[in-house]
mmCIF file of C-alpha atoms in Angstrom:
data_model
loop_
_atom_site.group_PDB
_atom_site.id
_atom_site.type_symbol
_atom_site.label_atom_id
_atom_site.label_comp_id
_atom_site.label_asym_id
_atom_site.label_seq_id
_atom_site.Cartn_x
_atom_site.Cartn_y
_atom_site.Cartn_z
ATOM 1 C CA MET A 1098 2.281 -31.258 16.986
ATOM 2 C CA ARG A 1099 1.787 -30.744 13.274
ATOM 3 C CA GLY A 1100 -1.767 -32.073 13.418
ATOM 4 C CA LYS A 1101 -2.610 -29.761 16.298
ATOM 5 C CA ARG A 1102 -1.183 -26.785 14.453
ATOM 6 C CA SER A 1103 -3.270 -27.400 11.343
ATOM 7 C CA HIS A 1104 -6.377 -27.783 13.515
ATOM 8 C CA MET A 1105 -5.868 -24.587 15.467
ATOM 9 C CA PHE A 1106 -4.886 -22.232 12.651
ATOM 10 C CA ARG A 1107 -8.239 -22.290 10.909
ATOM 11 C CA ILE A 1108 -7.519 -20.047 7.954
ATOM 12 C CA LEU A 1109 -10.674 -19.715 5.855
ATOM 13 C CA GLN A 1110 -10.182 -22.095 2.958
ATOM 14 C CA TRP A 1111 -12.050 -19.925 0.489
ATOM 15 C CA GLU A 1112 -9.280 -17.329 0.602
ATOM 16 C CA PRO A 1113 -6.454 -18.997 -1.353
ATOM 17 C CA PHE A 1114 -3.248 -17.355 -2.469
ATOM 18 C CA ASP A 1115 -3.895 -16.741 -6.122
ATOM 19 C CA GLU A 1116 -2.021 -14.337 -8.381
ATOM 20 C CA ARG A 1117 -5.213 -13.766 -10.365
ATOM 21 C CA GLU A 1118 -6.988 -12.622 -7.226
ATOM 22 C CA ARG A 1119 -4.141 -10.269 -6.448
ATOM 23 C CA ALA A 1120 -4.367 -8.713 -9.893
ATOM 24 C CA ARG A 1121 -8.161 -8.587 -9.708
ATOM 25 C CA VAL A 1122 -8.676 -6.769 -6.426
ATOM 26 C CA GLY A 1123 -5.264 -5.133 -5.970
ATOM 27 C CA ASP A 1124 -4.635 -6.438 -2.474
ATOM 28 C CA GLN A 1125 -1.073 -7.704 -2.825
ATOM 29 C CA ALA A 1126 -0.102 -6.290 0.555
ATOM 30 C CA GLU A 1127 -3.086 -7.931 2.284
ATOM 31 C CA MET A 1128 -2.346 -11.290 0.702
ATOM 32 C CA TYR A 1129 1.316 -11.010 1.678
ATOM 33 C CA ALA A 1130 0.351 -10.114 5.255
ATOM 34 C CA ARG A 1131 -2.010 -13.089 5.359
ATOM 35 C CA GLN A 1132 0.807 -15.294 4.157
ATOM 36 C CA ILE A 1133 3.098 -14.011 6.912
ATOM 37 C CA ILE A 1134 0.385 -14.557 9.538
ATOM 38 C CA SER A 1135 -0.602 -18.047 8.391
ATOM 39 C CA ARG A 1136 2.998 -19.279 8.372
ATOM 40 C CA TYR A 1137 3.456 -18.349 12.000
ATOM 41 C CA GLY A 1138 2.210 -20.190 15.061
ATOM 42 C CA GLU A 1139 -1.275 -21.349 15.924
ATOM 43 C CA GLY A 1140 -4.461 -19.365 15.928
ATOM 44 C CA VAL A 1141 -7.586 -18.226 14.127
ATOM 45 C CA LEU A 1142 -7.845 -15.688 11.320
ATOM 46 C CA LEU A 1143 -10.803 -13.854 9.796
ATOM 47 C CA ARG A 1144 -10.307 -11.658 6.769
ATOM 48 C CA GLY A 1145 -12.390 -8.524 6.204
ATOM 49 C CA PRO A 1146 -14.464 -8.235 9.414
ATOM 50 C CA LEU A 1147 -17.429 -5.882 8.965
ATOM 51 C CA VAL A 1148 -19.499 -3.748 11.325
ATOM 52 C CA PRO A 1149 -22.808 -2.354 10.012
ATOM 53 C CA SER A 1150 -23.469 1.370 10.324
ATOM 54 C CA ILE A 1151 -27.081 2.019 11.374
ATOM 55 C CA ASP A 1152 -28.879 5.295 10.593
ATOM 56 C CA SER A 1153 -31.496 7.020 12.766
ATOM 57 C CA TYR A 1154 -34.238 4.941 11.123
ATOM 58 C CA GLY A 1155 -32.582 1.655 12.066
ATOM 59 C CA ARG A 1156 -31.447 0.949 8.511
ATOM 60 C CA ILE A 1157 -27.966 -0.069 7.360
ATOM 61 C CA ASP A 1158 -26.330 2.834 5.513
ATOM 62 C CA GLY A 1159 -22.872 1.317 5.151
ATOM 63 C CA TYR A 1160 -20.191 -0.842 6.734
ATOM 64 C CA ARG A 1161 -16.943 -0.255 8.591
ATOM 65 C CA GLU A 1162 -14.211 -2.723 7.683
ATOM 66 C CA SER A 1163 -10.781 -3.811 8.821
ATOM 67 C CA ASP A 1164 -8.388 -6.224 7.117
ATOM 68 C CA PHE A 1165 -7.914 -9.065 9.625
ATOM 69 C CA LEU A 1166 -8.870 -10.304 13.054
ATOM 70 C CA VAL A 1167 -6.214 -12.684 14.381
ATOM 71 C CA TYR A 1168 -6.387 -14.746 17.563
ATOM 72 C CA THR A 1169 -2.893 -16.017 18.305
ATOM 73 C CA GLN A 1170 -0.475 -16.122 21.244
ATOM 74 C CA GLY A 1171 -3.529 -15.949 23.511
ATOM 75 C CA THR A 1172 -4.368 -12.435 22.279
ATOM 76 C CA VAL A 1173 -6.752 -10.960 19.698
ATOM 77 C CA PHE A 1174 -5.295 -8.501 17.193
ATOM 78 C CA CYS A 1175 -7.036 -6.211 14.717
ATOM 79 C CA VAL A 1176 -4.665 -5.887 11.766
ATOM 80 C CA GLU A 1177 -4.831 -3.112 9.180
ATOM 81 C CA VAL A 1178 -2.574 -3.414 6.114
ATOM 82 C CA LYS A 1179 -1.421 -0.400 4.090
ATOM 83 C CA HIS A 1180 0.083 -0.620 0.620
ATOM 84 C CA TYR A 1181 1.486 2.908 0.461
ATOM 85 C CA ALA A 1182 4.516 3.931 -1.582
ATOM 86 C CA GLY A 1183 6.960 6.749 -0.897
ATOM 87 C CA THR A 1184 7.749 8.528 2.353
ATOM 88 C CA ILE A 1185 5.150 8.547 5.123
ATOM 89 C CA THR A 1186 5.169 11.184 7.878
ATOM 90 C CA TYR A 1187 2.662 12.752 10.200
ATOM 91 C CA LEU A 1188 1.015 15.851 8.748
ATOM 92 C CA PRO A 1189 3.185 18.909 9.495
ATOM 93 C CA ARG A 1190 1.739 22.002 11.158
ATOM 94 C CA TYR A 1191 3.430 25.153 9.888
ATOM 95 C CA ALA A 1192 3.967 28.502 11.569
ATOM 96 C CA PRO A 1193 5.454 31.737 10.187
ATOM 97 C CA ARG A 1194 8.928 32.710 11.354
ATOM 98 C CA GLN A 1195 10.848 35.862 10.546
ATOM 99 C CA MET A 1196 14.277 35.069 9.137
ATOM 100 C CA GLY A 1197 17.092 37.624 8.914
ATOM 101 C CA TYR A 1198 19.059 38.116 5.694
ATOM 102 C CA SER A 1199 21.731 40.605 4.628
ATOM 103 C CA TYR A 1200 19.088 42.500 2.672
ATOM 104 C CA GLY A 1201 16.497 42.558 5.469
ATOM 105 C CA PHE A 1202 13.902 40.241 6.977
ATOM 106 C CA ARG A 1203 11.634 37.712 5.345
ATOM 107 C CA ASN A 1204 8.800 35.563 6.711
ATOM 108 C CA GLN A 1205 9.107 31.820 6.138
ATOM 109 C CA ARG A 1206 6.850 28.895 7.036
ATOM 110 C CA VAL A 1207 8.547 26.369 9.291
ATOM 111 C CA ILE A 1208 7.298 23.151 10.852
ATOM 112 C CA ALA A 1209 6.035 23.955 14.338
ATOM 113 C CA SER A 1210 4.559 20.536 15.185
ATOM 114 C CA TYR A 1211 2.885 17.479 13.673
ATOM 115 C CA ASP A 1212 -0.770 16.476 13.510
ATOM 116 C CA THR A 1213 -0.641 12.817 14.536
ATOM 117 C CA SER A 1214 -4.285 12.280 13.547
ATOM 118 C CA LYS A 1215 -3.250 12.376 9.878
ATOM 119 C CA LEU A 1216 -0.523 10.905 7.677
ATOM 120 C CA LEU A 1217 1.204 12.638 4.786
ATOM 121 C CA GLN A 1218 2.367 10.532 1.847
ATOM 122 C CA ILE A 1219 5.059 12.005 -0.406
ATOM 123 C CA LYS A 1220 5.905 10.077 -3.542
ATOM 124 C CA GLN A 1221 7.068 10.534 -7.107
ATOM 125 C CA GLY A 1222 4.402 10.704 -9.795
ATOM 126 C CA ARG A 1223 4.495 9.038 -13.184
ATOM 127 C CA ARG A 1224 6.088 12.094 -14.774
ATOM 128 C CA GLY A 1225 8.633 12.607 -12.026
ATOM 129 C CA GLU A 1226 6.591 15.220 -10.166
ATOM 130 C CA THR A 1227 6.155 15.218 -6.390
ATOM 131 C CA VAL A 1228 2.754 13.958 -5.300
ATOM 132 C CA GLU A 1229 1.391 14.522 -1.796
ATOM 133 C CA LYS A 1230 -1.678 12.887 -0.288
ATOM 134 C CA THR A 1231 -3.188 13.062 3.185
ATOM 135 C CA TYR A 1232 -4.798 10.143 5.037
ATOM 136 C CA LEU A 1233 -6.437 9.740 8.407
ATOM 137 C CA ASN A 1234 -4.130 7.964 10.839
ATOM 138 C CA PRO A 1235 -4.952 4.258 10.237
ATOM 139 C CA LEU A 1236 -4.025 3.332 13.810
ATOM 140 C CA LYS A 1237 -6.662 5.709 15.166
ATOM 141 C CA LYS A 1238 -9.172 4.361 12.640
ATOM 142 C CA THR A 1239 -8.382 0.793 13.726
ATOM 143 C CA ARG A 1240 -8.899 1.702 17.379
ATOM 144 C CA SER A 1241 -12.242 3.238 16.429
ATOM 145 C CA PHE A 1242 -13.186 0.094 14.490
ATOM 146 C CA ILE A 1243 -12.376 -2.077 17.514
ATOM 147 C CA LEU A 1244 -14.762 -0.062 19.697
ATOM 148 C CA LEU A 1245 -17.552 -0.419 17.120
ATOM 149 C CA LEU A 1246 -16.833 -4.135 16.671
ATOM 150 C CA LYS A 1247 -16.900 -4.840 20.405
ATOM 151 C CA LYS A 1248 -20.158 -2.942 20.802
ATOM 152 C CA TYR A 1249 -21.781 -4.789 17.877
ATOM 153 C CA VAL A 1250 -20.557 -8.299 18.731
ATOM 154 C CA GLY A 1251 -21.196 -7.688 22.431
ATOM 155 C CA ARG A 1252 -24.927 -7.814 21.705
ATOM 156 C CA ILE A 1253 -24.479 -11.402 20.501
ATOM 157 C CA GLU A 1254 -21.668 -12.501 22.810
ATOM 158 C CA PRO A 1255 -21.407 -10.203 25.892
ATOM 159 C CA ARG A 1256 -17.933 -11.474 26.782
ATOM 160 C CA PHE A 1257 -16.567 -10.051 23.529
ATOM 161 C CA GLN A 1258 -17.314 -6.502 24.686
ATOM 162 C CA ARG A 1259 -14.841 -6.970 27.544
ATOM 163 C CA LEU A 1260 -12.200 -8.595 25.348
ATOM 164 C CA TYR A 1261 -8.835 -6.840 25.016
ATOM 165 C CA ILE A 1262 -8.089 -6.367 21.300
ATOM 166 C CA ILE A 1263 -4.773 -4.881 20.190
ATOM 167 C CA PRO A 1264 -4.661 -2.690 17.047
ATOM 168 C CA VAL A 1265 -1.716 -2.884 14.668
ATOM 169 C CA VAL A 1266 -1.053 -1.203 11.319
ATOM 170 C CA CYS A 1267 1.530 -2.776 9.047
ATOM 171 C CA PHE A 1268 3.030 -1.266 5.900
ATOM 172 C CA SER A 1269 4.511 -2.857 2.802
ATOM 173 C CA HIS A 1270 8.202 -2.468 2.019
ATOM 174 C CA GLN A 1271 7.402 0.205 -0.588
ATOM 175 C CA ALA A 1272 6.711 2.696 2.193
ATOM 176 C CA ASP A 1273 9.432 4.534 4.126
ATOM 177 C CA ILE A 1274 7.814 4.748 7.569
ATOM 178 C CA ARG A 1275 10.851 5.775 9.618
ATOM 179 C CA ALA A 1276 9.149 9.036 10.632
ATOM 180 C CA ILE A 1277 6.097 7.257 12.086
ATOM 181 C CA TYR A 1278 7.539 3.859 13.024
ATOM 182 C CA ASN A 1279 6.656 2.734 16.543
ATOM 183 C CA PHE A 1280 6.834 -0.971 17.350
ATOM 184 C CA GLN A 1281 5.254 -0.631 20.785
ATOM 185 C CA GLU A 1282 2.286 1.358 19.471
ATOM 186 C CA GLY A 1283 1.782 -0.900 16.442
ATOM 187 C CA MET A 1284 3.059 1.097 13.442
ATOM 188 C CA ILE A 1285 5.303 -1.506 11.821
ATOM 189 C CA GLN A 1286 6.340 -3.297 8.633
ATOM 190 C CA ILE A 1287 4.377 -6.364 7.502
ATOM 191 C CA GLU A 1288 7.343 -8.642 8.155
ATOM 192 C CA GLN A 1289 7.324 -7.650 11.835
ATOM 193 C CA LEU A 1290 3.846 -9.034 12.537
ATOM 194 C CA PRO A 1291 5.116 -12.312 14.095
ATOM 195 C CA ASP A 1292 7.401 -10.380 16.467
ATOM 196 C CA PHE A 1293 4.561 -8.019 17.358
ATOM 197 C CA PHE A 1294 2.271 -10.954 18.136
ATOM 198 C CA LEU A 1295 4.966 -12.512 20.304
ATOM 199 C CA GLN A 1296 5.541 -9.217 22.124
ATOM 200 C CA HIS A 1297 1.897 -9.293 23.260
ATOM 201 C CA ARG A 1298 1.766 -12.999 24.080
ATOM 202 C CA ASN A 1299 -0.615 -13.915 26.898
ATOM 203 C CA GLU A 1300 1.038 -16.920 28.520
ATOM 204 C CA ARG A 1301 -2.140 -18.111 30.204
ATOM 205 C CA PHE A 1302 -4.291 -18.280 27.085
ATOM 206 C CA ALA A 1303 -1.497 -19.026 24.602
ATOM 207 C CA ALA A 1304 -1.185 -22.497 26.107
ATOM 208 C CA GLN A 1305 -4.952 -23.049 26.173
ATOM 209 C CA PRO A 1306 -6.880 -20.743 23.788
ATOM 210 C CA SER A 1307 -10.495 -19.898 24.642
ATOM 211 C CA PRO A 1308 -12.885 -21.823 22.353
ATOM 212 C CA TRP A 1309 -15.572 -19.140 22.624
ATOM 213 C CA ILE A 1310 -13.231 -16.492 21.181
ATOM 214 C CA ALA A 1311 -12.412 -18.649 18.152
ATOM 215 C CA GLU A 1312 -16.093 -19.530 17.706
ATOM 216 C CA THR A 1313 -17.128 -15.871 17.863
ATOM 217 C CA ILE A 1314 -14.507 -14.682 15.391
ATOM 218 C CA LEU A 1315 -15.245 -17.350 12.803
ATOM 219 C CA ASN A 1316 -19.013 -17.695 13.102
ATOM 220 C CA LYS A 1317 -20.492 -14.513 14.561
ATOM 221 C CA ILE A 1318 -18.624 -11.639 12.919
ATOM 222 C CA PRO A 1319 -19.837 -10.646 9.433
ATOM 223 C CA ASN A 1320 -17.466 -10.365 6.488
ATOM 224 C CA TRP A 1321 -17.817 -10.004 2.721
ATOM 225 C CA ASP A 1322 -19.760 -12.441 0.565
ATOM 226 C CA ARG A 1323 -17.486 -14.058 -2.038
ATOM 227 C CA VAL A 1324 -17.768 -15.892 -5.321
ATOM 228 C CA LEU A 1325 -15.167 -18.063 -7.014
ATOM 229 C CA THR A 1326 -15.435 -17.920 -10.801
ATOM 230 C CA THR A 1327 -14.574 -20.718 -13.210
ATOM 231 C CA ASN A 1328 -11.500 -18.625 -14.093
ATOM 232 C CA GLY A 1329 -10.222 -19.060 -10.544
ATOM 233 C CA GLU A 1330 -10.911 -15.492 -9.376
ATOM 234 C CA TRP A 1331 -12.290 -14.697 -5.925
ATOM 235 C CA ILE A 1332 -14.515 -11.601 -6.016
ATOM 236 C CA ASN A 1333 -16.022 -10.114 -2.869
ATOM 237 C CA GLY A 1334 -18.928 -7.797 -2.143
ATOM 238 C CA ILE A 1335 -22.469 -7.912 -0.769
ATOM 239 C CA LEU A 1336 -25.161 -10.077 -2.315
ATOM 240 C CA VAL A 1337 -27.879 -7.923 -3.844
ATOM 241 C CA GLU A 1338 -30.719 -10.469 -3.804
ATOM 242 C CA PRO A 1339 -31.982 -11.980 -0.499
ATOM 243 C CA TYR A 1340 -32.053 -15.502 -1.978
ATOM 244 C CA LEU A 1341 -30.894 -17.364 -5.082
ATOM 245 C CA THR A 1342 -33.282 -18.017 -7.967
ATOM 246 C CA PHE A 1343 -32.256 -20.579 -10.586
ATOM 247 C CA ARG A 1344 -33.753 -22.405 -13.545
ATOM 248 C CA GLY A 1345 -34.188 -26.142 -13.124
ATOM 249 C CA VAL A 1346 -33.647 -28.815 -15.760
ATOM 250 C CA ASP A 1347 -37.395 -28.677 -16.468
ATOM 251 C CA GLY A 1348 -37.121 -25.006 -17.415
ATOM 252 C CA ARG A 1349 -39.006 -23.748 -14.356
ATOM 253 C CA LEU A 1350 -37.709 -21.149 -11.891
ATOM 254 C CA TYR A 1351 -36.920 -22.228 -8.331
ATOM 255 C CA SER A 1352 -35.760 -20.280 -5.281
ATOM 256 C CA LEU A 1353 -33.530 -21.402 -2.427
ATOM 257 C CA SER A 1354 -34.023 -20.423 1.191
ATOM 258 C CA HIS A 1355 -32.909 -17.000 2.374
ATOM 259 C CA TYR A 1356 -29.137 -16.510 2.413
ATOM 260 C CA ASN A 1357 -29.210 -16.108 6.197
ATOM 261 C CA VAL A 1358 -29.498 -19.896 6.619
ATOM 262 C CA ILE A 1359 -26.966 -20.818 3.905
ATOM 263 C CA LYS A 1360 -23.236 -21.214 4.483
ATOM 264 C CA ALA A 1361 -22.012 -21.932 0.954
ATOM 265 C CA ILE A 1362 -23.050 -23.093 -2.518
ATOM 266 C CA LYS A 1363 -20.864 -25.083 -4.903
ATOM 267 C CA TRP A 1364 -21.432 -25.675 -8.596
ATOM 268 C CA GLN A 1365 -19.997 -28.722 -10.341
ATOM 269 C CA GLN A 1366 -19.885 -28.394 -14.097
ATOM 270 C CA THR A 1367 -20.857 -31.688 -15.753
ATOM 271 C CA TYR A 1368 -19.081 -32.493 -19.004
ATOM 272 C CA ARG A 1369 -21.381 -32.023 -22.022
ATOM 273 C CA ALA A 1370 -24.443 -31.796 -19.782
ATOM 274 C CA ALA A 1371 -27.085 -29.097 -20.179
ATOM 275 C CA TYR A 1372 -27.252 -28.624 -16.403
ATOM 276 C CA THR A 1373 -24.957 -27.908 -13.463
ATOM 277 C CA GLU A 1374 -24.936 -29.801 -10.173
ATOM 278 C CA MET A 1375 -25.449 -27.360 -7.301
ATOM 279 C CA VAL A 1376 -24.691 -28.377 -3.702
ATOM 280 C CA VAL A 1377 -26.086 -26.095 -0.993
ATOM 281 C CA THR A 1378 -24.597 -26.267 2.514
ATOM 282 C CA TYR A 1379 -26.679 -24.776 5.307
ATOM 283 C CA THR A 1380 -25.529 -23.182 8.544
ATOM 284 C CA ASN A 1381 -26.962 -26.112 10.542
ATOM 285 C CA GLY A 1382 -24.686 -28.547 8.680
ATOM 286 C CA ALA A 1383 -27.334 -29.991 6.357
ATOM 287 C CA SER A 1384 -26.860 -30.035 2.582
ATOM 288 C CA GLN A 1385 -29.007 -30.358 -0.536
ATOM 289 C CA THR A 1386 -28.218 -31.071 -4.172
ATOM 290 C CA HIS A 1387 -30.079 -29.380 -7.024
ATOM 291 C CA TYR A 1388 -29.587 -29.317 -10.772
ATOM 292 C CA CYS A 1389 -29.796 -25.999 -12.566
ATOM 293 C CA SER A 1390 -29.702 -25.015 -16.215
ATOM 294 C CA GLY A 1391 -29.346 -21.270 -15.648
ATOM 295 C CA GLY A 1392 -29.568 -18.356 -13.265
ATOM 296 C CA GLN A 1393 -27.723 -15.289 -12.021
ATOM 297 C CA LEU A 1394 -26.599 -13.579 -8.837
ATOM 298 C CA SER A 1395 -25.231 -10.103 -8.185
ATOM 299 C CA LEU A 1396 -22.593 -8.693 -5.836
ATOM 300 C CA ILE A 1397 -22.162 -5.022 -5.050
ATOM 301 C CA ARG A 1398 -19.162 -3.227 -3.605
ATOM 302 C CA GLY A 1399 -19.145 0.406 -4.501
ATOM 303 C CA GLU A 1400 -21.761 2.031 -6.681
ATOM 304 C CA ARG A 1401 -22.634 -0.620 -9.258
ATOM 305 C CA PRO A 1402 -23.460 -4.316 -8.821
ATOM 306 C CA GLU A 1403 -21.676 -7.002 -10.824
ATOM 307 C CA THR A 1404 -23.818 -9.843 -12.163
ATOM 308 C CA PHE A 1405 -22.581 -13.413 -12.647
ATOM 309 C CA ASN A 1406 -24.127 -16.300 -14.566
ATOM 310 C CA LEU A 1407 -24.250 -19.408 -12.389
ATOM 311 C CA GLN A 1408 -22.577 -21.422 -15.157
ATOM 312 C CA ASN A 1409 -19.500 -19.218 -14.656
ATOM 313 C CA LEU A 1410 -19.220 -19.851 -10.913
ATOM 314 C CA GLN A 1411 -17.596 -22.590 -8.853
ATOM 315 C CA GLN A 1412 -18.521 -21.427 -5.379
ATOM 316 C CA LEU A 1413 -20.402 -18.842 -3.324
ATOM 317 C CA VAL A 1414 -19.543 -18.281 0.341
ATOM 318 C CA ILE A 1415 -21.989 -16.287 2.432
ATOM 319 C CA GLY A 1416 -20.248 -13.985 4.898
ATOM 320 C CA LEU A 1417 -22.833 -11.346 5.709
ATOM 321 C CA ALA A 1418 -26.497 -12.428 5.705
ATOM 322 C CA ASN A 1419 -25.923 -15.546 7.832
ATOM 323 C CA LYS A 1420 -24.065 -13.608 10.561
ATOM 324 C CA LEU A 1421 -25.638 -10.156 10.513
ATOM 325 C CA VAL A 1422 -27.651 -9.211 13.600
ATOM 326 C CA LEU A 1423 -29.476 -5.867 13.811
#
């Protein structure tokens, strides 16, 4: 049974648990949730699924993202992780009410109802002051993401558009979510994910998972491109250049094929050598070895790209260009 379990739970190996990654990208809650998920049962997990947003000219003007897609217990879940601190409630709606006092009447604002489309976070600031912040309801956002994901992937795999996907939002222990907690609806603590998965177990497909669902999640849904630095840090974003250009041992510049046919690139630093061994793995399973003496690549997430020298990288995993379909 142990061999079967390791085969079925195909966690992406380029997403290790690494304290340096946690410090780098600030996703402690996501990494903890991933740890909880991967320790439980059999299934398939994809981190950071993306859906492109297309403008009226047919161009990509951004991406919608969720934290995880998980196929376990015969059911597909879309998991959103929130690392909030303080007390979390729905946003109050106030109404004036006239209150009687011994010296007359006075109007006061009282809570008349709650706006469930938004969350209110109340926490203590660094100087002891009360800080309030409003967020869109992440459960509603996750439901919206699922609709977009099914529409996008349905163009590639029509069966996916009819697939039942359950949204769930899980919060870290730093958040007091008693006011919004709802296990049935999927507003829970991270530690409750295994119980939530079990609650929605599909007996028919739990015993015999559908291969096409696993194949679609792992190989047809875009996610972030990632590099692993020689310092052991995973950094994610979107590759700026359409292909990699590097300098060979003869000093000339060479270019690889477009990233849409490449799965991953690994660099092996050779002791005291003036070059680096570079192994390119393609989406069709083929591989090539090159030797490079220099080169750069850039990732962007946000406003400014970050550039990396190839000598400072161990690995590049393509998550977007080789899966994106417009």
